[in-house]
Structure formats: structure tokens, C-alpha cells
Amino acid sequence: MLKFEHITGLNVEGVAPAEDLIDSIREALAEGGDPAPGLALALVKAIAELETAKKSIADLEERMESTQLYVIGLETRLVESGLRFGDPAASINPSATPDGESLNPGGDLSK
């Protein structure tokens, strides 16, 4: 049979909800009281934190998906515009031909 004393010996360092749970059991046992009410409250708190974390993860995944769609849209528009990735002439000189030749060979940009 599992007793509260067995639970208080568990090593849950770094897991805040479990630490709170075990601390409430230890405090109740030290005072000679029944740890069940404290255990129930800690359990409800842990479940609420878990549900909040699940919602946060779902929201983050939704934002990531939205960002991915936005980036894909940007890439599509870039490709459709005729610009090529890794083409320094096209990215630096928008008046260059597709093969990188300047449309203004004299270098005078005022024309």
C-alpha cells in the first residue's frame, strides 16, 4: 500500500508542480494533519497549469504555421517577380538584365 511518506521521498527537483505537491504533503504530515486536502489543491493547480501550457503550445504552433505561410507567400512573390536567389546583380542593381548586365552601361544612374 502506498503511503504519503513514500511520496515525500520522491526526487522531483526542478518540477515545480510536483515540488508543490510534495511540499504540501510534508507540511501536513509535519503538523500531524491529513495531507489529502493539500494534495487535492496541488493536483488541481497542476492540472490547470498543464492545460494552460497546452493552450500556449497550440497558440505557438498556430503562429508558426501562419508565419510559415507568410514566408512561403513572400518566396512565391519573389520568384514570380523574376528575381533570382543568390543573384547579386539583380538584388543590388534592379535595372540589370537577367544575365546581370546593366541596362545603363555608362554607370550614370541619373539617366
Tab-separated table of C-alpha atoms in Angstrom:
chain	number	residue	atom	x	y	z
A	1	MET	CA	0.000	0.000	0.000
A	2	LEU	CA	1.298	3.419	-0.966
A	3	LYS	CA	1.552	5.850	1.909
A	4	PHE	CA	2.072	9.601	1.887
A	5	GLU	CA	5.506	9.024	3.413
A	6	HIS	CA	6.555	7.155	0.247
A	7	ILE	CA	5.581	10.133	-1.903
A	8	THR	CA	7.569	12.604	0.202
A	9	GLY	CA	10.745	10.645	-0.545
A	10	LEU	CA	10.468	11.114	-4.323
A	11	ASN	CA	13.098	13.246	-6.058
A	12	VAL	CA	11.178	15.745	-8.176
A	13	GLU	CA	13.665	18.601	-8.092
A	14	GLY	CA	13.011	21.089	-10.877
A	15	VAL	CA	9.409	20.022	-11.485
A	16	ALA	CA	7.518	22.882	-9.827
A	17	PRO	CA	4.032	21.310	-9.653
A	18	ALA	CA	5.439	18.081	-8.193
A	19	GLU	CA	7.589	20.026	-5.715
A	20	ASP	CA	4.483	21.954	-4.580
A	21	LEU	CA	2.563	18.709	-4.249
A	22	ILE	CA	5.227	17.021	-2.131
A	23	ASP	CA	5.777	20.165	-0.026
A	24	SER	CA	2.068	20.284	0.824
A	25	ILE	CA	2.172	16.612	1.880
A	26	ARG	CA	5.302	17.168	4.011
A	27	GLU	CA	3.780	20.218	5.720
A	28	ALA	CA	0.561	18.378	6.540
A	29	LEU	CA	2.442	15.344	7.878
A	30	ALA	CA	4.737	17.576	9.961
A	31	GLU	CA	1.699	19.255	11.514
A	32	GLY	CA	0.097	15.873	12.158
A	33	GLY	CA	-2.752	16.637	9.770
A	34	ASP	CA	-4.274	14.923	6.787
A	35	PRO	CA	-2.361	15.691	3.562
A	36	ALA	CA	-5.344	14.839	1.324
A	37	PRO	CA	-6.848	18.384	1.097
A	38	GLY	CA	-3.471	19.933	0.256
A	39	LEU	CA	-2.828	17.130	-2.196
A	40	ALA	CA	-6.154	17.772	-3.903
A	41	LEU	CA	-5.460	21.514	-4.224
A	42	ALA	CA	-1.957	20.926	-5.569
A	43	LEU	CA	-3.331	18.404	-8.050
A	44	VAL	CA	-5.977	20.840	-9.304
A	45	LYS	CA	-3.303	23.547	-9.641
A	46	ALA	CA	-1.031	21.185	-11.595
A	47	ILE	CA	-3.873	20.233	-13.961
A	48	ALA	CA	-4.695	23.918	-14.548
A	49	GLU	CA	-1.024	24.675	-15.311
A	50	LEU	CA	-0.906	21.732	-17.711
A	51	GLU	CA	-3.995	22.944	-19.572
A	52	THR	CA	-2.557	26.475	-19.770
A	53	ALA	CA	0.699	25.081	-21.156
A	54	LYS	CA	-1.199	23.017	-23.750
A	55	LYS	CA	-3.065	26.139	-24.894
A	56	SER	CA	0.179	28.116	-25.100
A	57	ILE	CA	1.757	25.392	-27.225
A	58	ALA	CA	-1.285	25.284	-29.521
A	59	ASP	CA	-1.180	29.088	-29.909
A	60	LEU	CA	2.542	28.962	-30.683
A	61	GLU	CA	2.028	26.227	-33.281
A	62	GLU	CA	-0.734	28.291	-34.905
A	63	ARG	CA	1.519	31.371	-35.082
A	64	MET	CA	4.348	29.261	-36.520
A	65	GLU	CA	2.035	27.921	-39.219
A	66	SER	CA	0.854	31.441	-40.027
A	67	THR	CA	4.465	32.650	-40.239
A	68	GLN	CA	5.406	29.743	-42.497
A	69	LEU	CA	2.535	30.585	-44.856
A	70	TYR	CA	3.596	34.239	-44.884
A	71	VAL	CA	7.220	33.340	-45.712
A	72	ILE	CA	6.130	30.916	-48.438
A	73	GLY	CA	3.968	33.700	-49.886
A	74	LEU	CA	6.938	36.074	-49.847
A	75	GLU	CA	9.135	33.492	-51.552
A	76	THR	CA	6.463	32.863	-54.184
A	77	ARG	CA	6.102	36.573	-54.952
A	78	LEU	CA	9.884	36.931	-55.138
A	79	VAL	CA	10.158	34.071	-57.624
A	80	GLU	CA	7.206	35.367	-59.650
A	81	SER	CA	8.818	38.812	-59.803
A	82	GLY	CA	11.731	37.331	-61.717
A	83	LEU	CA	14.354	37.935	-59.064
A	84	ARG	CA	16.633	35.006	-58.517
A	85	PHE	CA	18.002	33.922	-55.177
A	86	GLY	CA	21.758	34.348	-54.928
A	87	ASP	CA	21.912	36.723	-57.907
A	88	PRO	CA	23.877	39.715	-56.575
A	89	ALA	CA	23.481	41.772	-59.758
A	90	ALA	CA	19.697	41.567	-59.627
A	91	SER	CA	19.474	42.292	-55.921
A	92	ILE	CA	21.921	45.226	-55.984
A	93	ASN	CA	21.006	46.681	-59.377
A	94	PRO	CA	17.287	46.372	-60.069
A	95	SER	CA	17.856	47.781	-63.555
A	96	ALA	CA	20.062	44.829	-64.530
A	97	THR	CA	19.103	42.310	-67.181
A	98	PRO	CA	18.511	38.682	-66.151
A	99	ASP	CA	22.125	37.823	-67.046
A	100	GLY	CA	23.433	40.587	-64.743
A	101	GLU	CA	24.271	43.146	-67.451
A	102	SER	CA	23.449	46.722	-66.538
A	103	LEU	CA	20.783	48.437	-68.583
A	104	ASN	CA	22.805	51.629	-68.124
A	105	PRO	CA	26.372	50.708	-69.189
A	106	GLY	CA	27.752	54.213	-68.545
A	107	GLY	CA	27.109	53.825	-64.823
A	108	ASP	CA	25.203	57.114	-64.669
A	109	LEU	CA	22.060	56.402	-62.663
A	110	SER	CA	20.533	59.804	-63.420
A	111	LYS	CA	19.523	58.714	-66.940
